[in-house]
Amino acid sequence: MDLRTLKKQESKRKISKGYMWALFCAVFWGIWYLPGTVVWVLNPFDQMQATIAKTGGDGTALVITAVLITAFNALTVMVALMIWNGVLGKYGELVRTLKEFHPCSKWFFLASIFGGPMAILGSFIAMGFIGGAFAAVAGLLYPVVGSILAYYWYGEKISKRAAIGIGVIIIGGVTIFGGGLLSDLSSGNVQWIGYLGGLMAAAGWGIEGAIAGKGLDISEPDAGLTLRFLGENIIWWIIIVPLLALFGYPMYSFALQVFEPMTLLVLIFAGITFGFCYVCWYKSFPLIGVGRGQGIGNLYGLCSIIFIFLFFGNAPQWTILVGGTLCVIGSFVMFTEDASALETLRGE
Amino acid sequence: MGGNRPIKFRILEILLDGKEYWNYEIVSKIQEEYGMNSAYGRDSINFDIIELASGGMLKDVEQKIDEEGIYKKEFLLHKYVITDFGRSRGSDACLRNL
């Protein structure tokens, strides 16, 4: 075999593997909205919400409950990632990366602030207030935030094509948010906190991506992701949950009640799907490029709507369908740009 | 000093001298330093190099077929050199607290 055919063969193998990882990411991410939605009606979370609502009002009850759910989500993702790292034999690399706080791991801890209390909490709030399909599709707006941030932070150029993509995604976003808002307005009951949660998801994931990239450049993604979730667990279990308990919310008494088989099962399911969607996402980047990786990954919006329809029988509002489709089209326009340079993603 | 910094830091450190290296040269050096002598260890180090290249820190300058089985028989060997971006990220990460 000559050099040329071998090169072709190698790049073909690389690309098909990359697409496989990205597709797995979309499927896992889409499935995550199932346990994320179901967990709200399970004990102890539904009781917790009812108990807090009696004294603090519905809105507060939902947000406080979302905090506890997000904290457990972070915990189960951490368990899933620790098992994953153990199987890969990467505990050594994990400790080595953790020790490099200044050049490397500080970025993961910083990223976890935006990924956890902003994006994932926002997603759970949106799921609780409005529904899984809305939460999933609202998150599709994150590339807009990411690329605008990259433009101002490291002066990454936004090409004409990327700008068109951003425009299409924004129109999609307006359709998603606007459609729901209009029908809410006509019924006189606007779920502001739910929409805020959707915006938090989009902004949080955009910011997280831009920050985490700084650390991931020079570390192994399996180790980096685990540190990012270590950061998130610290934020929830050492800072926010004790703080809320101090303010008198019954965090611990309800947290201790999650050891019901069904609740545990759903939480573990959420941890596995979310943990591995992140792993697959990062595995795809070196093989097909960040652009295509994110483009395919964004099919999660479509996957989640299909799964939610299959399992819950909920057909989403047409505005969510139209807006979601626009977001997926927009991200493809944005991401399919650098078709020529597969092996190197950045300029030199 | 090898064996106590993240593997990608060490790979960048090796390439910071600006010379071109074949992937098997880097891989076997790291394997030895970190005690990763299995085939799995070898592939995982090689994937780190691929990730660094796709992140724009290394440049793939030459390829040849591994006819003698130095690395993997009948597979491609790649030769890399550090880029300016890799140099700035690498010296940022590696030359501090050495």
Short mmCIF file of N, CA, C and O in Angstrom, two decimals, chain A residues 1-3 6-10 13-14 21 87-90 93 96-100 102-104 107 213-221 282-283 285-287 342-348, chain B residues 3-9 12 34 36 40 44-45 47-48 50-60 63-67 74-78 83-85 89-90 92-94 96-97:
data_model
loop_
_atom_site.label_atom_id
_atom_site.label_comp_id
_atom_site.label_asym_id
_atom_site.label_seq_id
_atom_site.Cartn_x
_atom_site.Cartn_y
_atom_site.Cartn_z
N MET A 1 0.84 -1.20 0.00
CA MET A 1 0.00 0.00 0.00
C MET A 1 0.88 1.26 0.00
O MET A 1 1.88 1.30 0.70
N ASP A 2 0.50 2.25 -0.79
CA ASP A 2 1.34 3.44 -0.83
C ASP A 2 0.88 4.48 0.19
O ASP A 2 -0.15 4.35 0.83
N LEU A 3 1.71 5.50 0.30
CA LEU A 3 1.51 6.51 1.33
C LEU A 3 0.15 7.21 1.19
O LEU A 3 -0.53 7.48 2.18
N LEU A 6 -2.85 5.09 2.25
CA LEU A 6 -2.79 4.89 3.68
C LEU A 6 -3.24 6.16 4.43
O LEU A 6 -3.97 6.10 5.42
N LYS A 7 -2.81 7.31 3.90
CA LYS A 7 -3.23 8.59 4.49
C LYS A 7 -4.73 8.74 4.43
O LYS A 7 -5.39 9.15 5.39
N LYS A 8 -5.27 8.41 3.24
CA LYS A 8 -6.71 8.53 3.05
C LYS A 8 -7.45 7.62 4.02
O LYS A 8 -8.42 8.01 4.65
N GLN A 9 -6.94 6.38 4.12
CA GLN A 9 -7.55 5.40 5.00
C GLN A 9 -7.54 5.89 6.45
O GLN A 9 -8.54 5.80 7.16
N GLU A 10 -6.39 6.44 6.86
CA GLU A 10 -6.28 6.90 8.24
C GLU A 10 -7.24 8.04 8.52
O GLU A 10 -7.92 8.05 9.54
N ARG A 13 -10.80 6.77 8.76
CA ARG A 13 -11.06 6.09 10.03
C ARG A 13 -11.25 7.09 11.17
O ARG A 13 -12.13 6.96 12.00
N LYS A 14 -10.39 8.13 11.12
CA LYS A 14 -10.45 9.17 12.15
C LYS A 14 -11.80 9.88 12.12
O LYS A 14 -12.45 10.07 13.15
N TRP A 21 -18.49 9.39 17.99
CA TRP A 21 -18.45 10.00 19.33
C TRP A 21 -19.46 11.14 19.44
O TRP A 21 -20.18 11.27 20.42
N VAL A 87 -11.49 2.74 34.92
CA VAL A 87 -11.41 1.75 33.85
C VAL A 87 -10.28 2.10 32.88
O VAL A 87 -9.55 1.25 32.41
N LEU A 88 -10.12 3.40 32.60
CA LEU A 88 -9.07 3.83 31.67
C LEU A 88 -7.70 3.89 32.32
O LEU A 88 -6.70 4.13 31.66
N GLY A 89 -7.66 3.70 33.65
CA GLY A 89 -6.37 3.76 34.36
C GLY A 89 -5.80 5.16 34.40
O GLY A 89 -4.60 5.36 34.24
N LYS A 90 -6.67 6.15 34.63
CA LYS A 90 -6.18 7.53 34.55
C LYS A 90 -6.14 8.27 35.87
O LYS A 90 -6.05 9.50 35.89
N GLU A 93 -2.98 10.42 36.10
CA GLU A 93 -3.05 11.64 35.30
C GLU A 93 -3.98 12.65 35.94
O GLU A 93 -3.75 13.86 35.89
N ARG A 96 -2.03 14.34 38.67
CA ARG A 96 -1.02 15.22 38.07
C ARG A 96 -1.67 16.50 37.54
O ARG A 96 -1.12 17.59 37.69
N THR A 97 -2.86 16.36 36.92
CA THR A 97 -3.51 17.54 36.35
C THR A 97 -4.03 18.45 37.46
O THR A 97 -3.92 19.67 37.38
N LEU A 98 -4.58 17.85 38.51
CA LEU A 98 -5.12 18.62 39.63
C LEU A 98 -4.04 19.49 40.26
O LEU A 98 -4.28 20.64 40.64
N LYS A 99 -2.82 18.94 40.35
CA LYS A 99 -1.73 19.66 41.00
C LYS A 99 -1.31 20.91 40.22
O LYS A 99 -0.74 21.83 40.79
N GLU A 100 -1.57 20.92 38.91
CA GLU A 100 -1.15 22.07 38.10
C GLU A 100 -2.24 23.13 38.16
O GLU A 100 -2.88 23.43 37.16
N HIS A 102 -2.21 26.46 38.68
CA HIS A 102 -2.08 27.74 38.00
C HIS A 102 -2.25 27.67 36.48
O HIS A 102 -3.08 28.38 35.92
N PRO A 103 -1.46 26.82 35.80
CA PRO A 103 -1.64 26.81 34.34
C PRO A 103 -2.88 26.08 33.88
O PRO A 103 -3.36 26.31 32.78
N CYS A 104 -3.41 25.18 34.69
CA CYS A 104 -4.40 24.28 34.12
C CYS A 104 -5.70 24.17 34.91
O CYS A 104 -6.74 24.61 34.46
N TRP A 107 -8.73 26.68 35.45
CA TRP A 107 -9.72 26.92 34.39
C TRP A 107 -10.92 26.00 34.56
O TRP A 107 -12.05 26.39 34.27
N GLY A 213 -12.01 25.43 27.60
CA GLY A 213 -11.11 25.22 26.48
C GLY A 213 -9.67 25.59 26.81
O GLY A 213 -8.73 24.95 26.36
N LYS A 214 -9.51 26.63 27.63
CA LYS A 214 -8.16 27.07 28.02
C LYS A 214 -7.41 25.97 28.76
O LYS A 214 -6.20 25.82 28.61
N GLY A 215 -8.13 25.22 29.61
CA GLY A 215 -7.48 24.14 30.34
C GLY A 215 -7.37 22.87 29.53
O GLY A 215 -6.38 22.13 29.62
N LEU A 216 -8.38 22.61 28.70
CA LEU A 216 -8.42 21.36 27.95
C LEU A 216 -7.35 21.29 26.87
O LEU A 216 -6.91 20.21 26.49
N ASP A 217 -6.91 22.48 26.37
CA ASP A 217 -5.82 22.54 25.41
C ASP A 217 -4.65 21.68 25.84
O ASP A 217 -4.02 21.02 25.03
N ILE A 218 -4.33 21.75 27.12
CA ILE A 218 -3.07 21.16 27.58
C ILE A 218 -3.28 20.03 28.60
O ILE A 218 -2.39 19.67 29.33
N SER A 219 -4.51 19.46 28.64
CA SER A 219 -4.70 18.33 29.56
C SER A 219 -5.49 17.25 28.84
O SER A 219 -6.02 17.46 27.76
N GLU A 220 -5.58 16.08 29.49
CA GLU A 220 -6.40 15.03 28.90
C GLU A 220 -7.86 15.29 29.27
O GLU A 220 -8.16 15.55 30.43
N PRO A 221 -8.76 15.21 28.29
CA PRO A 221 -10.15 15.56 28.58
C PRO A 221 -10.78 14.72 29.69
O PRO A 221 -11.57 15.25 30.47
N TYR A 282 -16.00 15.68 24.07
CA TYR A 282 -14.59 16.04 23.99
C TYR A 282 -13.77 15.05 23.18
O TYR A 282 -12.76 15.40 22.62
N LYS A 283 -14.21 13.77 23.14
CA LYS A 283 -13.48 12.78 22.34
C LYS A 283 -13.62 13.09 20.86
O LYS A 283 -12.77 12.74 20.06
N PHE A 285 -13.82 16.05 19.40
CA PHE A 285 -13.15 17.27 18.92
C PHE A 285 -11.85 17.03 18.15
O PHE A 285 -11.67 17.56 17.06
N PRO A 286 -10.90 16.23 18.73
CA PRO A 286 -9.64 16.07 17.99
C PRO A 286 -9.83 15.31 16.69
O PRO A 286 -9.00 15.41 15.80
N LEU A 287 -10.89 14.54 16.57
CA LEU A 287 -11.05 13.70 15.39
C LEU A 287 -11.75 14.43 14.24
O LEU A 287 -11.39 14.27 13.09
N LEU A 342 -8.72 19.79 8.49
CA LEU A 342 -9.23 18.86 9.49
C LEU A 342 -8.22 18.58 10.59
O LEU A 342 -8.57 18.41 11.73
N GLU A 343 -6.94 18.53 10.22
CA GLU A 343 -5.98 18.13 11.25
C GLU A 343 -5.64 19.27 12.22
O GLU A 343 -5.33 19.03 13.36
N THR A 344 -5.72 20.49 11.73
CA THR A 344 -5.46 21.62 12.61
C THR A 344 -6.67 22.52 12.65
O THR A 344 -7.17 22.94 11.62
N LEU A 345 -7.15 22.81 13.86
CA LEU A 345 -8.39 23.57 13.97
C LEU A 345 -8.16 25.05 14.12
O LEU A 345 -8.98 25.85 13.75
N ARG A 346 -7.04 25.40 14.70
CA ARG A 346 -6.77 26.81 14.87
C ARG A 346 -5.76 27.25 13.84
O ARG A 346 -4.99 26.47 13.33
N GLY A 347 -5.74 28.54 13.58
CA GLY A 347 -4.69 29.07 12.74
C GLY A 347 -3.38 29.01 13.51
O GLY A 347 -3.37 28.83 14.71
N GLU A 348 -2.28 29.11 12.78
CA GLU A 348 -1.01 29.03 13.50
C GLU A 348 -0.53 30.41 13.88
O GLU A 348 -0.86 31.38 13.24
N GLY B 3 7.41 12.10 34.79
CA GLY B 3 6.53 11.26 35.58
C GLY B 3 5.68 12.01 36.58
O GLY B 3 4.80 11.43 37.17
N ASN B 4 5.94 13.31 36.80
CA ASN B 4 5.10 13.99 37.77
C ASN B 4 4.34 15.19 37.23
O ASN B 4 3.75 15.94 37.97
N ARG B 5 4.36 15.38 35.93
CA ARG B 5 3.54 16.44 35.35
C ARG B 5 2.55 15.80 34.38
O ARG B 5 2.79 14.70 33.91
N PRO B 6 1.44 16.48 34.10
CA PRO B 6 0.49 15.90 33.14
C PRO B 6 1.19 15.57 31.82
O PRO B 6 2.11 16.27 31.41
N ILE B 7 0.74 14.49 31.19
CA ILE B 7 1.44 13.97 30.02
C ILE B 7 1.56 15.00 28.89
O ILE B 7 2.59 15.14 28.27
N LYS B 8 0.47 15.77 28.68
CA LYS B 8 0.54 16.75 27.59
C LYS B 8 1.56 17.85 27.88
O LYS B 8 2.18 18.38 26.96
N PHE B 9 1.72 18.21 29.16
CA PHE B 9 2.75 19.20 29.52
C PHE B 9 4.11 18.67 29.10
O PHE B 9 4.93 19.38 28.52
N LEU B 12 4.70 18.67 25.31
CA LEU B 12 5.04 20.02 24.85
C LEU B 12 6.46 20.39 25.25
O LEU B 12 7.20 21.00 24.48
N TYR B 34 6.85 7.43 32.26
CA TYR B 34 5.64 7.29 33.06
C TYR B 34 5.30 5.82 33.34
O TYR B 34 4.26 5.53 33.91
N MET B 36 4.38 3.48 31.22
CA MET B 36 3.15 3.07 30.53
C MET B 36 3.52 2.15 29.37
O MET B 36 3.39 2.52 28.21
N TYR B 40 -1.95 -0.33 25.31
CA TYR B 40 -2.97 0.67 25.62
C TYR B 40 -2.33 2.00 26.00
O TYR B 40 -2.76 3.06 25.55
N SER B 44 -2.74 5.54 24.03
CA SER B 44 -3.31 6.69 24.73
C SER B 44 -2.36 7.89 24.66
O SER B 44 -2.80 9.03 24.51
N ILE B 45 -1.05 7.65 24.71
CA ILE B 45 -0.08 8.74 24.54
C ILE B 45 -0.16 9.29 23.12
O ILE B 45 -0.15 10.50 22.89
N PHE B 47 -2.69 9.31 21.21
CA PHE B 47 -3.92 10.11 21.06
C PHE B 47 -3.73 11.50 21.66
O PHE B 47 -4.27 12.48 21.14
N ASP B 48 -2.95 11.60 22.75
CA ASP B 48 -2.63 12.91 23.32
C ASP B 48 -1.92 13.78 22.29
O ASP B 48 -2.19 14.97 22.17
N ILE B 50 -2.17 13.48 19.02
CA ILE B 50 -3.17 13.85 18.01
C ILE B 50 -4.02 15.02 18.51
O ILE B 50 -4.32 15.97 17.78
N GLU B 51 -4.39 14.97 19.81
CA GLU B 51 -5.19 16.06 20.37
C GLU B 51 -4.43 17.38 20.38
O GLU B 51 -5.00 18.43 20.06
N LEU B 52 -3.16 17.32 20.74
CA LEU B 52 -2.36 18.55 20.74
C LEU B 52 -2.26 19.11 19.32
O LEU B 52 -2.31 20.32 19.12
N ALA B 53 -2.11 18.21 18.33
CA ALA B 53 -2.01 18.67 16.95
C ALA B 53 -3.33 19.29 16.49
O ALA B 53 -3.34 20.33 15.84
N SER B 54 -4.45 18.68 16.89
CA SER B 54 -5.72 19.23 16.44
C SER B 54 -6.05 20.52 17.19
O SER B 54 -6.81 21.34 16.71
N GLY B 55 -5.45 20.71 18.35
CA GLY B 55 -5.63 21.97 19.06
C GLY B 55 -4.73 23.07 18.52
O GLY B 55 -4.73 24.17 19.04
N GLY B 56 -3.94 22.75 17.49
CA GLY B 56 -3.11 23.76 16.85
C GLY B 56 -1.79 24.00 17.54
O GLY B 56 -1.09 24.96 17.25
N MET B 57 -1.42 23.13 18.49
CA MET B 57 -0.16 23.35 19.19
C MET B 57 1.01 22.62 18.54
O MET B 57 2.16 23.01 18.73
N LEU B 58 0.70 21.54 17.81
CA LEU B 58 1.73 20.84 17.05
C LEU B 58 1.32 20.83 15.59
O LEU B 58 0.14 20.92 15.27
N LYS B 59 2.32 20.71 14.73
CA LYS B 59 2.02 20.64 13.30
C LYS B 59 2.57 19.33 12.76
O LYS B 59 3.70 18.96 13.06
N ASP B 60 1.74 18.66 11.99
CA ASP B 60 2.12 17.38 11.37
C ASP B 60 2.89 17.72 10.10
O ASP B 60 2.32 18.15 9.11
N GLN B 63 4.88 12.42 6.91
CA GLN B 63 4.34 11.09 7.23
C GLN B 63 5.15 10.03 6.48
O GLN B 63 5.65 10.30 5.39
N LYS B 64 5.27 8.86 7.08
CA LYS B 64 5.82 7.74 6.33
C LYS B 64 5.17 6.44 6.82
O LYS B 64 4.58 6.40 7.90
N ILE B 65 5.30 5.40 5.96
CA ILE B 65 4.70 4.13 6.33
C ILE B 65 5.66 3.36 7.23
O ILE B 65 6.87 3.32 6.97
N ASP B 66 5.11 2.80 8.29
CA ASP B 66 5.91 2.04 9.24
C ASP B 66 6.15 0.64 8.66
O ASP B 66 5.41 -0.30 8.94
N GLU B 67 7.19 0.51 7.82
CA GLU B 67 7.41 -0.78 7.15
C GLU B 67 8.11 -1.80 8.04
O GLU B 67 7.93 -2.98 7.91
N GLU B 74 2.75 -1.27 9.13
CA GLU B 74 1.81 -0.91 8.07
C GLU B 74 0.90 0.26 8.44
O GLU B 74 -0.07 0.54 7.75
N PHE B 75 1.17 0.93 9.55
CA PHE B 75 0.40 2.13 9.86
C PHE B 75 1.25 3.35 9.54
O PHE B 75 2.46 3.23 9.30
N LEU B 76 0.62 4.53 9.57
CA LEU B 76 1.35 5.75 9.26
C LEU B 76 2.11 6.26 10.48
O LEU B 76 1.62 6.20 11.60
N LEU B 77 3.29 6.77 10.24
CA LEU B 77 4.05 7.47 11.28
C LEU B 77 3.98 8.96 10.97
O LEU B 77 3.99 9.36 9.80
N HIS B 78 3.89 9.77 12.00
CA HIS B 78 3.80 11.21 11.78
C HIS B 78 4.97 11.92 12.45
O HIS B 78 5.40 11.53 13.53
N THR B 83 4.17 24.58 17.17
CA THR B 83 3.77 25.83 16.50
C THR B 83 3.99 26.99 17.46
O THR B 83 4.30 26.79 18.63
N ASP B 84 3.81 28.21 16.95
CA ASP B 84 3.97 29.38 17.82
C ASP B 84 2.98 29.35 18.97
O ASP B 84 3.30 29.68 20.11
N PHE B 85 1.74 28.94 18.62
CA PHE B 85 0.71 28.85 19.66
C PHE B 85 1.11 27.81 20.70
O PHE B 85 0.99 28.04 21.91
N ARG B 89 1.68 28.40 24.70
CA ARG B 89 0.93 27.63 25.70
C ARG B 89 1.87 26.73 26.48
O ARG B 89 1.74 26.56 27.68
N GLY B 90 2.83 26.16 25.76
CA GLY B 90 3.76 25.22 26.39
C GLY B 90 4.68 25.90 27.39
O GLY B 90 4.87 25.41 28.49
N ASP B 92 4.14 28.67 28.85
CA ASP B 92 3.26 29.13 29.91
C ASP B 92 3.07 28.04 30.97
O ASP B 92 3.16 28.28 32.16
N ALA B 93 2.82 26.83 30.48
CA ALA B 93 2.49 25.73 31.39
C ALA B 93 3.72 25.04 31.96
O ALA B 93 3.73 24.62 33.11
N CYS B 94 4.77 24.91 31.15
CA CYS B 94 5.86 24.02 31.55
C CYS B 94 7.02 24.70 32.21
O CYS B 94 7.72 24.12 33.02
N ARG B 96 7.02 27.26 34.13
CA ARG B 96 6.73 27.80 35.46
C ARG B 96 6.93 26.71 36.50
O ARG B 96 6.80 25.54 36.20
N ASN B 97 7.20 27.06 37.67
CA ASN B 97 7.49 26.16 38.81
C ASN B 97 8.17 24.85 38.44
O ASN B 97 7.78 23.79 38.87
#
